[in-house]
Short mmCIF file of C-alpha atoms in Angstrom, two decimals:
data_model
loop_
_atom_site.label_atom_id
_atom_site.label_comp_id
_atom_site.label_asym_id
_atom_site.label_seq_id
_atom_site.Cartn_x
_atom_site.Cartn_y
_atom_site.Cartn_z
CA UNK A 120 29.43 -27.57 -19.45
CA UNK A 121 30.46 -24.25 -18.59
CA UNK A 122 30.01 -22.70 -14.98
CA UNK A 123 30.88 -18.98 -14.03
CA UNK A 124 31.03 -18.08 -10.34
CA UNK A 125 30.20 -15.75 -7.93
CA UNK A 126 32.45 -13.61 -5.74
CA UNK A 127 30.49 -11.35 -3.51
CA UNK A 128 26.83 -11.32 -3.74
CA UNK A 129 26.51 -7.48 -2.39
CA UNK A 130 29.43 -4.91 -2.50
CA UNK A 131 28.97 -1.63 -0.41
CA UNK A 132 31.28 1.24 -1.50
CA UNK A 133 31.77 4.91 -0.88
CA UNK A 134 30.60 7.07 -3.09
CA UNK A 135 33.57 8.37 -5.08
CA UNK A 136 35.47 5.02 -4.76
CA UNK A 137 36.79 2.67 -6.91
CA UNK A 138 34.78 -0.49 -7.34
CA UNK A 139 35.77 -4.28 -8.28
CA UNK A 140 33.41 -6.89 -9.25
CA UNK A 141 34.66 -10.31 -10.04
CA UNK A 142 33.45 -13.39 -11.68
CA UNK A 143 35.47 -16.65 -12.06
CA UNK A 144 34.72 -19.06 -15.24
CA UNK A 145 35.30 -22.82 -16.08
CA UNK A 146 35.51 -23.64 -19.30
CA UNK A 147 39.37 -22.30 -20.68
CA UNK A 148 37.82 -22.68 -24.02
CA UNK A 149 35.36 -18.99 -23.55
CA UNK A 150 36.26 -16.68 -25.54
CA UNK A 151 33.51 -13.72 -25.08
CA UNK A 152 32.74 -12.04 -22.05
CA UNK A 153 30.20 -9.52 -21.09
CA UNK A 154 29.24 -7.63 -18.00
CA UNK A 155 25.49 -6.41 -17.55
CA UNK A 156 24.12 -3.97 -15.17
CA UNK A 157 20.58 -4.43 -14.29
CA UNK A 158 18.79 -2.07 -12.45
CA UNK A 159 15.36 -2.32 -10.33
CA UNK A 160 12.37 -3.43 -13.12
CA UNK A 161 14.96 -3.68 -16.28
CA UNK A 162 16.73 -6.27 -17.84
CA UNK A 163 20.34 -6.42 -18.01
CA UNK A 164 22.33 -3.36 -19.58
CA UNK A 165 25.11 -4.21 -21.81
CA UNK A 166 27.75 -2.19 -20.17
CA UNK A 167 31.32 -3.56 -21.82
CA UNK A 168 32.54 -6.51 -23.33
CA UNK A 169 36.15 -8.53 -24.25
CA UNK A 170 37.29 -10.79 -26.39
CA UNK A 171 39.85 -13.79 -25.43
CA UNK A 172 42.03 -12.34 -27.63
CA UNK A 173 42.15 -9.32 -24.94
CA UNK A 174 42.74 -8.95 -20.99
CA UNK A 175 42.00 -4.97 -20.91
CA UNK A 176 39.42 -3.16 -22.09
CA UNK A 177 38.04 0.24 -21.18
CA UNK A 178 34.73 2.00 -21.72
CA UNK A 179 33.70 5.73 -19.66
CA UNK A 180 34.85 4.55 -16.49
CA UNK A 181 34.52 1.26 -16.54
CA UNK A 182 37.60 -1.28 -17.18
CA UNK A 183 36.46 -5.41 -17.90
CA UNK A 184 39.96 -7.14 -16.78
CA UNK A 185 40.01 -10.40 -18.01
CA UNK A 186 43.04 -13.20 -16.78
CA UNK A 187 42.93 -16.48 -18.87
CA UNK A 188 45.22 -18.22 -16.61
CA UNK A 189 42.74 -18.22 -14.21
CA UNK A 190 40.11 -18.04 -15.78
CA UNK A 191 39.35 -14.98 -13.95
CA UNK A 192 37.32 -11.58 -15.38
CA UNK A 193 36.67 -8.07 -13.35
CA UNK A 194 34.52 -5.13 -13.86
CA UNK A 195 36.42 -2.25 -11.96
CA UNK A 196 34.06 1.09 -12.20
CA UNK A 197 35.92 4.79 -11.94
CA UNK A 198 34.28 6.98 -9.18
CA UNK A 199 31.45 5.03 -8.09
CA UNK A 200 27.68 6.81 -8.22
CA UNK A 201 24.51 6.35 -7.23
CA UNK A 202 23.29 5.28 -10.41
CA UNK A 203 25.69 3.17 -10.51
CA UNK A 204 24.00 1.11 -7.65
CA UNK A 205 22.44 -2.16 -9.24
CA UNK A 206 23.16 -5.60 -9.01
CA UNK A 207 25.71 -6.65 -11.90
CA UNK A 208 26.26 -9.73 -13.87
CA UNK A 209 29.11 -10.85 -16.07
CA UNK A 210 27.77 -13.46 -18.68
CA UNK A 211 30.62 -16.04 -20.56
CA UNK A 212 30.44 -17.48 -23.81
CA UNK A 213 32.34 -20.30 -26.08
CA UNK A 214 31.86 -19.93 -29.77
CA UNK A 215 28.08 -20.33 -30.39
CA UNK A 216 26.95 -21.75 -27.30
CA UNK A 217 24.65 -19.93 -25.40
CA UNK A 218 25.24 -17.08 -22.87
CA UNK A 219 26.00 -18.64 -19.19
CA UNK A 220 25.82 -15.87 -16.35
CA UNK A 221 26.42 -16.38 -13.23
CA UNK A 222 24.35 -14.87 -9.75
CA UNK A 223 25.02 -10.90 -9.81
CA UNK A 224 26.69 -9.13 -7.48
CA UNK A 225 24.06 -6.41 -6.13
CA UNK A 226 26.88 -3.09 -5.67
CA UNK A 227 25.07 -0.59 -2.78
CA UNK A 228 26.81 2.95 -3.61
CA UNK A 229 26.79 4.51 -0.04
CA UNK A 230 26.91 8.54 -0.23
CA UNK B 273 14.99 3.39 -31.85
CA UNK B 274 12.85 1.45 -30.00
CA UNK B 275 14.33 -1.29 -27.49
CA UNK B 276 12.97 -5.05 -26.61
CA UNK B 277 9.03 -4.94 -25.33
CA UNK B 278 7.87 -7.37 -23.42
CA UNK B 279 4.02 -8.09 -22.65
CA UNK B 280 2.86 -8.25 -19.92
CA UNK B 281 5.22 -6.84 -17.00
CA UNK B 282 4.00 -9.39 -14.76
CA UNK B 283 1.39 -11.87 -15.07
CA UNK B 284 -0.08 -14.24 -11.67
CA UNK B 285 -1.64 -17.89 -12.99
CA UNK B 286 -2.71 -20.48 -10.69
CA UNK B 287 -1.18 -23.52 -11.25
CA UNK B 288 -2.89 -25.82 -14.18
CA UNK B 289 -3.60 -22.75 -16.33
CA UNK B 290 -1.82 -21.13 -19.46
CA UNK B 291 0.08 -18.21 -19.97
CA UNK B 292 1.64 -17.09 -23.18
CA UNK B 293 4.51 -14.44 -23.08
CA UNK B 294 5.12 -12.00 -25.70
CA UNK B 295 8.45 -10.48 -27.07
CA UNK B 296 8.65 -7.21 -29.31
CA UNK B 297 12.56 -7.33 -30.70
CA UNK B 298 14.38 -4.40 -31.99
CA UNK B 299 13.77 -4.16 -35.64
CA UNK B 300 15.90 -5.66 -37.66
CA UNK B 301 17.17 -8.16 -34.94
CA UNK B 302 16.88 -11.56 -36.72
CA UNK B 303 18.43 -12.92 -33.02
CA UNK B 304 15.83 -13.59 -30.57
CA UNK B 305 17.10 -15.40 -27.36
CA UNK B 306 14.87 -16.27 -24.22
CA UNK B 307 16.69 -16.53 -20.63
CA UNK B 308 14.70 -16.90 -17.21
CA UNK B 309 15.90 -16.08 -13.74
CA UNK B 310 13.65 -17.96 -10.75
CA UNK B 311 14.43 -16.53 -7.88
CA UNK B 312 17.73 -16.07 -6.17
CA UNK B 313 19.34 -18.26 -9.23
CA UNK B 314 21.57 -17.11 -12.03
CA UNK B 315 19.53 -16.05 -15.21
CA UNK B 316 19.32 -18.92 -17.61
CA UNK B 317 19.29 -19.39 -21.44
CA UNK B 318 15.99 -20.86 -22.67
CA UNK B 319 16.58 -20.77 -26.42
CA UNK B 320 17.79 -18.55 -29.20
CA UNK B 321 15.46 -17.89 -32.76
CA UNK B 322 17.34 -16.97 -35.77
CA UNK B 323 14.67 -15.06 -37.81
CA UNK B 324 11.85 -17.61 -37.12
CA UNK B 325 13.90 -21.07 -37.04
CA UNK B 326 15.01 -22.60 -33.56
CA UNK B 327 18.77 -21.96 -33.56
CA UNK B 328 19.12 -23.54 -30.58
CA UNK B 329 16.56 -25.38 -27.90
CA UNK B 330 19.37 -26.92 -25.37
CA UNK B 331 17.67 -24.95 -22.35
CA UNK B 332 14.39 -25.21 -22.68
CA UNK B 333 12.82 -27.15 -19.69
CA UNK B 334 10.52 -29.44 -20.68
CA UNK B 335 7.64 -30.22 -23.06
CA UNK B 336 5.00 -27.50 -21.01
CA UNK B 337 7.39 -24.95 -22.61
CA UNK B 338 6.78 -23.81 -26.13
CA UNK B 339 8.23 -20.92 -28.33
CA UNK B 340 7.37 -19.15 -31.68
CA UNK B 341 8.35 -16.77 -33.72
CA UNK B 342 6.34 -16.96 -37.05
CA UNK B 343 6.95 -14.34 -39.58
CA UNK B 344 10.21 -13.72 -38.10
CA UNK B 345 9.53 -10.92 -36.10
CA UNK B 346 7.74 -10.78 -32.38
CA UNK B 347 7.86 -13.94 -30.42
CA UNK B 348 5.80 -15.75 -28.04
CA UNK B 349 6.51 -18.40 -25.28
CA UNK B 350 3.81 -19.72 -24.20
CA UNK B 351 3.73 -22.79 -20.15
CA UNK B 352 0.85 -25.26 -20.84
CA UNK B 353 0.03 -26.42 -18.17
CA UNK B 354 2.05 -24.23 -15.79
CA UNK B 355 3.73 -25.44 -12.20
CA UNK B 356 4.84 -23.66 -9.41
CA UNK B 357 8.07 -23.66 -10.48
CA UNK B 358 7.72 -22.08 -13.80
CA UNK B 359 7.21 -18.69 -11.66
CA UNK B 360 9.95 -16.37 -12.07
CA UNK B 361 11.06 -13.72 -14.09
CA UNK B 362 10.86 -14.55 -18.11
CA UNK B 363 13.63 -12.02 -20.59
CA UNK B 364 14.09 -11.50 -23.77
CA UNK B 365 16.62 -10.55 -25.71
CA UNK B 366 17.07 -9.41 -29.57
CA UNK B 367 20.70 -9.05 -31.41
CA UNK B 368 21.74 -7.91 -34.95
CA UNK B 369 24.78 -9.86 -35.27
CA UNK B 370 24.41 -12.52 -32.24
CA UNK B 371 26.85 -10.44 -30.07
CA UNK B 372 25.59 -7.95 -28.42
CA UNK B 373 22.75 -8.88 -26.99
CA UNK B 374 19.67 -6.51 -25.72
CA UNK B 375 17.47 -6.75 -22.98
CA UNK B 376 13.71 -6.24 -22.85
CA UNK B 377 11.88 -5.57 -19.28
CA UNK B 378 10.89 -9.07 -18.44
CA UNK B 379 7.66 -10.86 -17.41
CA UNK B 380 7.59 -11.40 -13.88
CA UNK B 381 5.55 -15.15 -13.97
CA UNK B 382 3.66 -15.78 -10.49
CA UNK B 383 2.29 -19.03 -10.55
CA UNK B 384 0.03 -20.02 -7.28
#
């Protein structure tokens, strides 16, 4: 089955700097990848997704990069703001199988 | 558009008791999912409804857990009898297409 690994459980960045959060997955058949943001007391909130036929997708201040060769997924946040402080989860899916989540990275923004 | 709502937000029960969690998905979303996050671990899938039918219940831990979605609208997840290891945050999510899932705020269950 799929497993999703975490590179760093916590990450601290200075306000205004760029943040990079990483995930690694195990199943080469995985074809759908999502990043979620979870703030305290709330459920995971969809940020951005990418399918396996792409290697990069950009949103507002966020970019997701997918490297299928090494089965690696990253989320880049530009000009990190205090409101970006949260736990970030990657989730991976293969076909219609259930989402498999990573353990999450807690991002702290230092003002 | 109202989001996914869950009730209660927090429940504290004793081992052996019964608890029922409720999830109201976004209106029009046929797909409804239950997940659980046990302290310090990752969010794990429990089951998936499409309308009132169970599409996938491979993540249900054991037969103490029963999920229903009568009428294809709201869903309930009952734990009977609750054990200490059932403590965690239970999330519900809904989706129109099966892709982007919208999560509720979760129910924090504490079994003592």
